[in-house]
CSV table of C-alpha atoms in Angstrom, one decimal:
chain,number,residue,atom,x,y,z
A,612,MET,CA,-19.6,-6.1,-0.3
A,613,ILE,CA,-16.8,-3.5,-0.3
A,614,LYS,CA,-15.2,-1.6,-3.2
A,615,TYR,CA,-12.5,0.9,-3.7
A,616,ILE,CA,-13.3,4.4,-5.1
A,617,VAL,CA,-10.2,5.8,-6.8
A,618,GLN,CA,-9.9,9.3,-8.2
A,619,GLY,CA,-6.9,9.4,-10.5
A,620,GLY,CA,-4.5,12.0,-11.5
A,621,THR,CA,-2.5,12.6,-8.3
A,622,LYS,CA,1.2,12.1,-8.2
A,623,LEU,CA,2.2,10.0,-5.2
A,624,SER,CA,4.8,11.6,-2.9
A,625,GLY,CA,6.1,11.0,0.6
A,626,SER,CA,7.2,7.8,2.3
A,627,VAL,CA,5.7,4.4,3.0
A,628,THR,CA,6.8,1.6,5.2
A,629,ILE,CA,6.5,-2.0,3.9
A,630,SER,CA,4.8,-4.7,5.9
A,631,GLY,CA,6.0,-8.2,6.6
A,632,ALA,CA,6.1,-10.6,3.7
A,633,LYS,CA,2.7,-12.4,3.1
A,634,ASN,CA,4.3,-15.3,1.4
A,635,ALA,CA,6.7,-15.9,4.3
A,636,ALA,CA,4.2,-15.4,7.0
A,637,VAL,CA,1.6,-17.8,5.6
A,638,ALA,CA,4.3,-20.6,5.8
A,639,ILE,CA,5.9,-19.6,9.1
A,640,LEU,CA,2.5,-19.7,10.9
A,641,PRO,CA,1.8,-23.3,10.0
A,642,ALA,CA,5.4,-24.1,10.9
A,643,THR,CA,4.7,-23.3,14.5
A,644,LEU,CA,2.8,-26.6,14.7
A,645,LEU,CA,6.2,-28.4,14.6
A,646,VAL,CA,7.0,-27.4,18.2
A,647,SER,CA,5.5,-27.8,21.6
A,648,GLY,CA,6.2,-24.4,22.9
A,649,PRO,CA,5.6,-20.7,22.2
A,650,CYS,CA,6.9,-18.9,19.2
A,651,ARG,CA,6.9,-15.1,19.2
A,652,ILE,CA,6.7,-13.7,15.7
A,653,GLU,CA,7.1,-10.1,14.8
A,654,ASN,CA,6.3,-8.1,11.6
A,655,VAL,CA,3.4,-10.3,10.8
A,656,PRO,CA,1.1,-8.5,8.2
A,657,ASP,CA,-2.5,-8.0,9.3
A,658,ILE,CA,-4.1,-9.4,6.2
A,659,SER,CA,-7.0,-11.7,5.6
A,660,ASP,CA,-4.8,-14.7,4.7
A,661,VAL,CA,-3.0,-14.4,8.0
A,662,ARG,CA,-6.3,-14.1,9.9
A,663,LEU,CA,-7.6,-17.2,8.3
A,664,LEU,CA,-4.5,-19.2,9.2
A,665,LEU,CA,-4.7,-18.0,12.8
A,666,GLU,CA,-8.3,-19.1,12.9
A,667,ILE,CA,-7.3,-22.6,11.6
A,668,LEU,CA,-4.5,-22.9,14.1
A,669,ARG,CA,-6.8,-21.8,17.0
A,670,ASP,CA,-9.4,-24.4,15.9
A,671,MET,CA,-6.6,-27.0,16.1
A,672,GLY,CA,-5.9,-26.1,19.7
A,673,ALA,CA,-3.1,-23.5,19.4
A,674,GLU,CA,-3.1,-20.6,21.9
A,675,ILE,CA,-2.6,-17.3,20.2
A,676,ARG,CA,-1.8,-14.0,21.8
A,677,ARG,CA,-1.5,-10.7,20.0
A,678,TYR,CA,0.9,-8.0,21.1
A,679,GLY,CA,0.1,-4.9,19.1
A,680,ARG,CA,-1.0,-5.1,15.4
A,681,ASN,CA,1.9,-7.1,14.0
A,682,THR,CA,3.4,-9.3,16.8
A,683,LEU,CA,2.0,-12.7,17.7
A,684,GLU,CA,2.8,-15.4,20.2
A,685,ILE,CA,1.7,-18.8,19.1
A,686,ASP,CA,1.9,-21.8,21.4
A,687,CYS,CA,1.0,-25.2,19.8
A,688,THR,CA,1.7,-27.3,22.9
A,689,ARG,CA,-1.9,-28.3,23.1
A,690,ALA,CA,-2.5,-28.5,19.4
A,691,ARG,CA,-4.2,-31.7,18.3
A,692,ASN,CA,-4.1,-33.6,15.1
A,693,ALA,CA,-7.5,-32.4,14.1
A,694,THR,CA,-8.8,-31.9,10.6
A,695,ALA,CA,-8.6,-28.2,9.8
A,696,PRO,CA,-12.0,-26.6,9.1
A,697,ILE,CA,-12.6,-27.3,5.5
A,698,GLU,CA,-14.5,-24.1,4.8
A,699,LEU,CA,-11.5,-22.1,6.0
A,700,VAL,CA,-8.8,-24.2,4.3
A,701,ARG,CA,-10.5,-23.9,0.9
A,702,ARG,CA,-10.3,-20.1,1.1
A,703,ILE,CA,-6.5,-19.9,1.2
A,704,ARG,CA,-3.8,-21.4,-1.0
A,705,ALA,CA,-1.2,-21.6,1.7
A,706,SER,CA,-3.3,-24.1,3.7
A,707,TYR,CA,-1.2,-26.8,2.0
A,708,TYR,CA,1.6,-26.0,4.4
A,709,LEU,CA,-0.5,-27.7,7.0
A,710,ILE,CA,0.4,-31.0,5.3
A,711,GLY,CA,4.1,-30.8,5.9
A,712,ALA,CA,3.7,-29.3,9.4
A,713,GLU,CA,1.1,-31.9,10.6
A,714,LEU,CA,3.1,-34.8,9.1
A,715,GLY,CA,6.2,-33.6,10.9
A,716,ARG,CA,4.5,-33.1,14.2
A,717,PHE,CA,1.8,-35.8,14.3
A,718,GLY,CA,2.6,-38.3,11.5
A,719,HIS,CA,-0.8,-37.7,10.0
A,720,ALA,CA,-2.5,-34.9,8.0
A,721,HIS,CA,-6.0,-34.6,6.7
A,722,VAL,CA,-6.4,-31.4,4.7
A,723,ALA,CA,-8.9,-30.0,2.2
A,724,MET,CA,-7.5,-29.1,-1.2
A,725,PRO,CA,-6.4,-25.5,-1.0
A,726,GLY,CA,-8.2,-22.4,-2.5
A,727,GLY,CA,-7.0,-18.9,-3.0
A,728,CYS,CA,-6.6,-17.0,-6.3
A,729,ASN,CA,-7.6,-18.7,-9.5
A,730,PHE,CA,-5.2,-18.1,-12.4
A,731,GLY,CA,-4.7,-21.5,-13.8
A,732,VAL,CA,-4.0,-25.0,-12.8
A,733,ARG,CA,-1.6,-25.2,-9.9
A,734,PRO,CA,-1.2,-28.8,-9.1
A,735,ILE,CA,0.4,-30.0,-5.8
A,736,ASP,CA,1.9,-33.1,-7.4
A,737,GLN,CA,5.4,-32.0,-6.3
A,738,HIS,CA,4.2,-31.7,-2.7
A,739,ILE,CA,2.8,-35.2,-2.9
A,740,LYS,CA,6.0,-36.6,-4.5
A,741,GLY,CA,8.1,-35.1,-1.7
A,742,MET,CA,5.9,-36.4,1.1
A,743,ARG,CA,5.9,-39.9,-0.4
A,744,ALA,CA,9.7,-39.8,-0.8
A,745,LEU,CA,9.8,-39.1,2.9
A,746,GLY,CA,7.8,-42.3,3.6
A,747,ALA,CA,4.3,-41.0,3.8
A,748,GLU,CA,1.3,-42.7,2.3
A,749,VAL,CA,-0.7,-40.0,0.5
A,750,HIS,CA,-4.3,-40.3,-0.8
A,751,VAL,CA,-6.2,-37.7,-2.7
A,752,ASP,CA,-10.0,-37.9,-2.7
A,753,GLU,CA,-10.8,-36.1,-5.9
A,754,GLU,CA,-14.6,-36.0,-5.3
A,755,ALA,CA,-14.3,-34.7,-1.8
A,756,HIS,CA,-11.3,-32.6,-2.6
A,757,LEU,CA,-9.5,-33.9,0.4
A,758,LEU,CA,-5.8,-35.0,0.9
A,759,THR,CA,-4.8,-37.5,3.6
A,760,ALA,CA,-1.2,-38.3,4.4
A,761,ARG,CA,0.1,-40.7,7.0
A,762,ALA,CA,3.5,-41.9,8.1
A,763,ALA,CA,4.6,-44.2,11.0
A,764,LYS,CA,8.0,-42.5,10.7
A,765,LEU,CA,9.3,-40.0,8.2
A,766,ARG,CA,12.8,-40.8,6.9
A,767,GLY,CA,15.2,-38.5,5.0
A,768,ALA,CA,15.5,-38.9,1.3
A,769,GLU,CA,17.0,-37.4,-1.8
A,770,ILE,CA,14.3,-35.6,-3.7
A,771,PHE,CA,14.5,-33.9,-7.1
A,772,PHE,CA,11.7,-31.6,-8.0
A,773,ASP,CA,10.5,-31.8,-11.6
A,774,VAL,CA,9.6,-28.2,-11.7
A,775,VAL,CA,10.6,-25.3,-9.4
A,776,SER,CA,7.9,-24.8,-6.9
A,777,VAL,CA,8.0,-22.5,-3.9
A,778,GLY,CA,5.1,-24.2,-2.2
A,779,ALA,CA,6.6,-27.7,-2.6
A,780,THR,CA,10.0,-26.6,-1.5
A,781,ILE,CA,8.7,-25.1,1.7
A,782,ASN,CA,6.2,-27.9,2.4
A,783,VAL,CA,8.7,-30.7,2.1
A,784,MET,CA,11.2,-28.7,4.1
A,785,LEU,CA,8.7,-28.5,7.0
A,786,ALA,CA,8.1,-32.2,7.1
A,787,ALA,CA,11.8,-33.1,6.6
A,788,CYS,CA,12.8,-31.1,9.7
A,789,ARG,CA,11.2,-33.8,11.8
A,790,ALA,CA,12.2,-36.7,9.6
A,791,GLU,CA,14.9,-39.2,10.7
A,792,GLY,CA,18.2,-38.7,8.9
A,793,GLN,CA,19.2,-36.3,6.1
A,794,THR,CA,17.0,-35.0,3.3
A,795,VAL,CA,18.5,-33.4,0.1
A,796,LEU,CA,16.2,-31.3,-2.0
A,797,THR,CA,17.4,-30.5,-5.5
A,798,GLY,CA,15.8,-28.2,-8.0
A,799,VAL,CA,14.3,-26.0,-5.3
A,800,ALA,CA,12.9,-22.5,-5.3
A,801,LYS,CA,15.2,-19.8,-4.2
A,802,GLU,CA,12.7,-17.0,-3.4
A,803,PRO,CA,13.4,-14.7,-0.4
A,804,HIS,CA,10.5,-16.2,1.5
A,805,VAL,CA,11.9,-19.7,1.1
A,806,VAL,CA,15.1,-18.5,2.8
A,807,ASP,CA,13.0,-16.7,5.5
A,808,VAL,CA,11.1,-19.9,6.4
A,809,ALA,CA,14.4,-21.8,6.5
A,810,ASN,CA,15.9,-19.2,8.9
A,811,PHE,CA,12.8,-19.5,11.1
A,812,LEU,CA,13.1,-23.3,11.2
A,813,ASN,CA,16.8,-23.0,12.2
A,814,MET,CA,15.8,-20.6,15.0
A,815,MET,CA,13.6,-23.4,16.3
A,816,GLY,CA,16.6,-25.8,16.3
A,817,ALA,CA,16.3,-27.3,12.8
A,818,SER,CA,19.3,-27.8,10.5
A,819,VAL,CA,18.4,-26.4,7.1
A,820,ARG,CA,21.4,-25.5,4.9
A,821,GLY,CA,21.5,-24.1,1.4
A,822,ALA,CA,18.2,-22.2,1.3
A,823,GLY,CA,18.6,-19.6,-1.5
A,824,THR,CA,20.7,-22.0,-3.6
A,825,ASP,CA,19.8,-24.9,-5.9
A,826,VAL,CA,20.2,-27.6,-3.2
A,827,ILE,CA,18.8,-27.6,0.3
A,828,ARG,CA,20.1,-30.1,2.9
A,829,ILE,CA,18.1,-30.9,6.0
A,830,SER,CA,19.2,-32.9,9.0
A,831,GLY,CA,16.1,-34.1,10.8
A,832,ARG,CA,15.6,-33.4,14.4
A,833,GLU,CA,13.5,-35.4,16.9
A,834,LYS,CA,12.4,-32.2,18.6
A,835,LEU,CA,12.3,-28.5,17.9
A,836,HIS,CA,11.8,-25.6,20.3
A,837,GLY,CA,10.0,-22.3,20.4
A,838,CYS,CA,11.8,-19.1,19.4
A,839,GLY,CA,11.4,-15.4,18.5
A,840,TYR,CA,11.6,-14.3,14.9
A,841,ALA,CA,10.8,-11.3,12.7
A,842,VAL,CA,9.3,-11.8,9.2
A,843,ILE,CA,11.2,-10.1,6.3
A,844,PRO,CA,9.7,-7.2,4.4
A,845,ASP,CA,7.3,-8.0,1.6
A,846,GLN,CA,9.1,-8.1,-1.7
A,847,ILE,CA,5.8,-7.9,-3.7
A,848,GLU,CA,4.3,-5.0,-1.7
A,849,THR,CA,7.7,-3.2,-2.2
A,850,GLY,CA,7.4,-3.7,-5.9
A,851,THR,CA,3.8,-2.6,-6.0
A,852,PHE,CA,4.6,0.7,-4.4
A,853,MET,CA,7.6,1.1,-6.6
A,854,ILE,CA,5.5,0.7,-9.7
A,855,ALA,CA,2.7,2.9,-8.3
A,856,ALA,CA,5.2,5.7,-7.7
A,857,ALA,CA,6.5,5.5,-11.3
A,858,ALA,CA,3.0,5.0,-12.8
A,859,THR,CA,1.8,8.3,-11.2
A,860,GLY,CA,4.9,10.3,-12.0
A,861,GLY,CA,5.6,10.5,-8.3
A,862,ASP,CA,8.5,10.7,-5.9
A,863,VAL,CA,8.2,8.1,-3.1
A,864,VAL,CA,10.6,6.8,-0.5
A,865,ILE,CA,9.8,3.1,0.3
A,866,LYS,CA,11.1,2.1,3.7
A,867,ASN,CA,11.8,-1.3,5.4
A,868,VAL,CA,13.0,-3.0,2.2
A,869,ILE,CA,15.7,-5.4,1.1
A,870,PRO,CA,17.1,-3.9,-2.1
A,871,THR,CA,18.7,-7.1,-3.3
A,872,HIS,CA,15.3,-8.7,-3.5
A,873,MET,CA,14.1,-5.9,-5.8
A,874,GLU,CA,16.9,-6.0,-8.4
A,875,ALA,CA,14.8,-7.4,-11.3
A,876,THR,CA,12.0,-4.9,-10.6
A,877,SER,CA,14.4,-2.0,-10.2
A,878,ALA,CA,16.1,-2.8,-13.5
A,879,LYS,CA,12.9,-2.8,-15.5
A,880,LEU,CA,11.7,0.5,-13.9
A,881,MET,CA,15.0,2.1,-14.6
A,882,GLU,CA,14.8,0.8,-18.2
A,883,SER,CA,11.4,2.5,-18.5
A,884,GLY,CA,12.9,5.8,-17.4
A,885,ALA,CA,12.3,5.9,-13.7
A,886,ARG,CA,15.1,6.7,-11.2
A,887,VAL,CA,15.5,4.1,-8.4
A,888,ILE,CA,17.8,5.3,-5.6
A,889,GLU,CA,19.0,3.0,-2.8
A,890,GLY,CA,19.7,4.4,0.6
A,891,ASP,CA,20.2,3.6,4.3
A,892,ASP,CA,18.7,5.8,7.0
A,893,GLY,CA,20.8,4.2,9.8
A,894,ARG,CA,18.0,1.9,10.8
A,895,ASP,CA,16.6,0.4,7.6
A,896,PHE,CA,17.3,0.3,3.9
A,897,TYR,CA,15.0,2.2,1.6
A,898,LEU,CA,14.4,2.7,-2.1
A,899,ARG,CA,13.3,6.0,-3.6
A,900,VAL,CA,11.5,5.9,-6.9
A,901,VAL,CA,11.2,9.1,-9.0
A,902,MET,CA,9.5,9.4,-12.3
A,903,ASP,CA,9.2,12.3,-14.7
A,904,GLY,CA,7.3,12.1,-17.9
A,905,ARG,CA,5.9,9.2,-19.9
A,906,PRO,CA,7.5,5.7,-19.4
A,907,ARG,CA,9.5,4.1,-22.2
A,908,PRO,CA,8.3,0.7,-23.4
A,909,VAL,CA,10.1,-2.4,-22.0
A,910,ASN,CA,9.9,-6.2,-22.5
A,911,ILE,CA,9.4,-8.4,-19.5
A,912,LYS,CA,9.5,-12.2,-19.1
A,913,THR,CA,8.5,-13.6,-15.7
A,914,MET,CA,10.9,-16.0,-14.2
A,915,VAL,CA,11.6,-17.8,-10.9
A,916,TYR,CA,13.7,-15.8,-8.5
A,917,PRO,CA,16.0,-13.9,-9.1
A,918,GLY,CA,14.1,-13.2,-12.3
A,919,PHE,CA,11.2,-10.8,-12.7
A,920,PRO,CA,8.4,-12.0,-10.3
A,921,THR,CA,5.1,-13.2,-11.7
A,922,ASP,CA,3.4,-11.4,-8.8
A,923,LEU,CA,4.5,-8.1,-10.3
A,924,GLN,CA,3.6,-8.8,-13.9
A,925,GLN,CA,0.1,-7.5,-13.6
A,926,PRO,CA,0.9,-4.2,-11.8
A,927,MET,CA,3.7,-3.7,-14.4
A,928,MET,CA,1.3,-4.2,-17.3
A,929,ALA,CA,-0.9,-1.4,-15.9
A,930,TYR,CA,2.1,0.9,-15.7
A,931,LEU,CA,3.2,0.1,-19.3
A,932,SER,CA,-0.3,0.7,-20.7
A,933,THR,CA,0.7,4.4,-21.1
A,934,ALA,CA,4.3,3.9,-22.3
A,935,ALA,CA,5.5,5.7,-25.4
A,936,GLY,CA,5.6,2.6,-27.6
A,937,VAL,CA,5.0,-1.1,-27.6
A,938,SER,CA,5.9,-3.4,-24.7
A,939,THR,CA,5.6,-7.1,-24.3
A,940,VAL,CA,5.0,-9.2,-21.2
A,941,THR,CA,5.6,-13.0,-21.4
A,942,GLU,CA,4.1,-15.0,-18.5
A,943,ASN,CA,6.3,-18.1,-18.0
A,944,ILE,CA,5.1,-19.2,-14.5
A,945,PHE,CA,1.3,-19.4,-14.8
A,946,GLU,CA,-0.7,-20.2,-17.9
A,947,ASN,CA,-3.7,-18.0,-17.1
A,948,ARG,CA,-2.6,-14.8,-15.4
A,949,PHE,CA,-4.0,-12.3,-17.8
A,950,ASN,CA,-7.5,-12.0,-16.4
A,951,HIS,CA,-6.8,-8.3,-15.6
A,952,VAL,CA,-6.4,-7.5,-19.3
A,953,ARG,CA,-10.1,-7.2,-19.9
A,954,GLU,CA,-10.5,-4.7,-17.1
A,955,LEU,CA,-7.5,-2.6,-18.3
A,956,ARG,CA,-9.1,-2.6,-21.8
A,957,ARG,CA,-12.3,-1.1,-20.2
A,958,MET,CA,-10.1,1.8,-19.1
A,959,GLY,CA,-8.8,2.3,-22.6
A,960,ALA,CA,-5.6,0.2,-22.6
A,961,SER,CA,-4.6,-1.4,-25.9
A,962,ILE,CA,-3.5,-4.9,-25.1
A,963,SER,CA,-3.5,-8.0,-27.4
A,964,LEU,CA,-2.9,-11.5,-26.2
A,965,ARG,CA,-1.5,-14.6,-27.8
A,966,GLU,CA,-1.0,-17.6,-25.6
A,967,ARG,CA,1.3,-16.4,-22.8
A,968,VAL,CA,2.4,-13.2,-24.4
A,969,ALA,CA,0.7,-9.8,-24.0
A,970,ARG,CA,1.5,-7.0,-26.4
A,971,ILE,CA,0.8,-3.6,-24.9
A,972,LYS,CA,0.6,-0.6,-27.2
A,973,GLY,CA,0.9,2.5,-25.0
A,974,VAL,CA,-2.0,5.0,-25.0
A,975,ASN,CA,-1.9,8.6,-24.0
A,976,ALA,CA,-4.0,8.1,-20.9
A,977,LEU,CA,-6.4,5.7,-19.2
A,978,ARG,CA,-9.9,6.7,-18.1
A,979,GLY,CA,-11.9,5.7,-15.0
A,980,ALA,CA,-14.3,2.8,-15.2
A,981,GLN,CA,-16.0,0.1,-13.1
A,982,ILE,CA,-13.6,-2.8,-13.0
A,983,TYR,CA,-13.4,-6.1,-11.2
A,984,ALA,CA,-10.4,-7.8,-9.6
A,985,SER,CA,-10.0,-11.5,-10.4
A,986,ASP,CA,-7.1,-12.2,-8.0
A,987,LEU,CA,-4.8,-10.6,-5.5
A,988,ARG,CA,-2.2,-9.1,-7.8
A,989,ALA,CA,-4.7,-8.2,-10.5
A,990,GLY,CA,-6.4,-6.1,-7.9
A,991,ALA,CA,-3.2,-4.3,-7.2
A,992,ALA,CA,-2.8,-3.7,-10.9
A,993,LEU,CA,-6.3,-2.2,-11.2
A,994,ILE,CA,-5.7,0.1,-8.3
A,995,ILE,CA,-2.5,1.4,-10.0
A,996,ALA,CA,-4.5,1.8,-13.2
A,997,GLY,CA,-7.1,3.8,-11.3
A,998,LEU,CA,-4.4,6.1,-9.8
A,999,MET,CA,-3.1,6.7,-13.3
A,1000,ALA,CA,-6.5,7.3,-15.0
A,1001,SER,CA,-8.5,10.4,-15.5
A,1002,GLY,CA,-11.8,10.5,-13.6
A,1003,ARG,CA,-13.2,8.0,-11.1
A,1004,THR,CA,-12.5,4.3,-11.0
A,1005,GLN,CA,-14.5,1.8,-9.0
A,1006,VAL,CA,-12.6,-1.4,-8.1
A,1007,HIS,CA,-14.8,-4.3,-7.1
A,1008,ASN,CA,-14.0,-7.7,-5.5
A,1009,ILE,CA,-11.4,-6.1,-3.2
A,1010,GLU,CA,-11.5,-9.1,-0.9
A,1011,PHE,CA,-8.8,-10.4,-3.2
A,1012,ILE,CA,-6.6,-7.4,-2.4
A,1013,ASP,CA,-7.2,-7.7,1.3
A,1014,ARG,CA,-5.6,-11.2,1.2
A,1015,GLY,CA,-2.1,-9.8,0.6
A,1016,TYR,CA,-1.9,-6.0,1.3
A,1017,GLU,CA,-2.0,-4.6,4.8
A,1018,TYR,CA,-4.1,-1.4,4.8
A,1019,LEU,CA,-3.3,-0.6,1.2
A,1020,ASP,CA,-5.8,2.3,1.0
A,1021,GLN,CA,-4.4,4.0,4.1
A,1022,LYS,CA,-0.9,3.7,2.9
A,1023,LEU,CA,-1.8,5.2,-0.5
A,1024,THR,CA,-3.9,8.0,1.1
A,1025,ALA,CA,-0.8,8.9,3.2
A,1026,LEU,CA,1.1,9.4,-0.2
A,1027,GLY,CA,-1.6,11.7,-1.5
A,1028,ALA,CA,-3.8,9.3,-3.4
A,1029,SER,CA,-7.6,9.8,-3.4
A,1030,ILE,CA,-8.8,6.3,-2.6
A,1031,ARG,CA,-11.5,5.1,-0.2
A,1032,ARG,CA,-13.4,1.9,0.8
A,1033,GLU,CA,-17.1,2.1,0.3
A,1034,ALA,CA,-19.8,-0.5,0.9
A,1035,ARG,CA,-22.0,-1.4,-2.0
């Protein structure tokens, strides 16, 4: 097992380049199943979730070539309608995108119930509702944790989602691209990665209109074709480095970003006293985050996009643990995303919980400790806490962090942090 050793107390400074968006890439890769032909995809993050999906696709017969660290060519011409390896599927939440892609391409899907981070019940009932509306028969074997879906022909439908779900929006969108007729999705998610997947599908010849709004209209196509595409920058990695810069009292230029995606995060950091400066170097947009002194307390409520993202709630709580006053964080998306609180308390944070609300009374400083990540973004929060703390922090269970951050330790080291991976 591998852990991170973090020596706190260093202000981050310099520049860092953001990788491709994890949440877009893990949907775009399964979407390549929809076509018989090569897709060249650039800016793909080299993270464990991506490597797992590539292994699943390869097992299904896809031919995969790598050109450099972040460019892939995926050819699913010879892909077969095989059951994806259960032991792999259960290790990654985004494996549910295989349902929509396989239904669209083959008319049949047999997929193990997905795994990934555990922070509460995340049912896929909206996915199932959408597939059934398109004409698929869906059966869930609760004992074997397997989902089977079959359709002689998918047909367009009007589908209203009962709750806003990024996964369901994308999954049904994948299947609907190959359905007969028009599909109208209402009550959809509007996150940047939803728009990115829609743009990728359109590059393959699909007709997806309205992504980023409340209603998406899809005109089904009998065939799609291969294409070239570049994944957008990762909104959550951007926010993580923004928060880390502010938390260490640093001065960091964050390159390859889309500033409009970061407006909610920027607003809260500025409210806490940080300076967030937007710029353009002639090639890419960047954000510069500068922080002097102790942060002011702020109140945060997680919301669906364009509100404050749930994936940055945990890193933000680490940052606010030393604010000069009392902050509150209300988690409106997941019912159990406070597993990191116990670990922050080990470092001296003063946090009380009541249902979905955390009350953070700022302390003067955190101290190093042995702490354990419980999920991907909790791991990022604990690394930020270690960078803030006095002394040495050991962060265990970093396999969660590797799921979504590309070479996080190397990027932090380049900014002056003292962090290293160590076998235990």
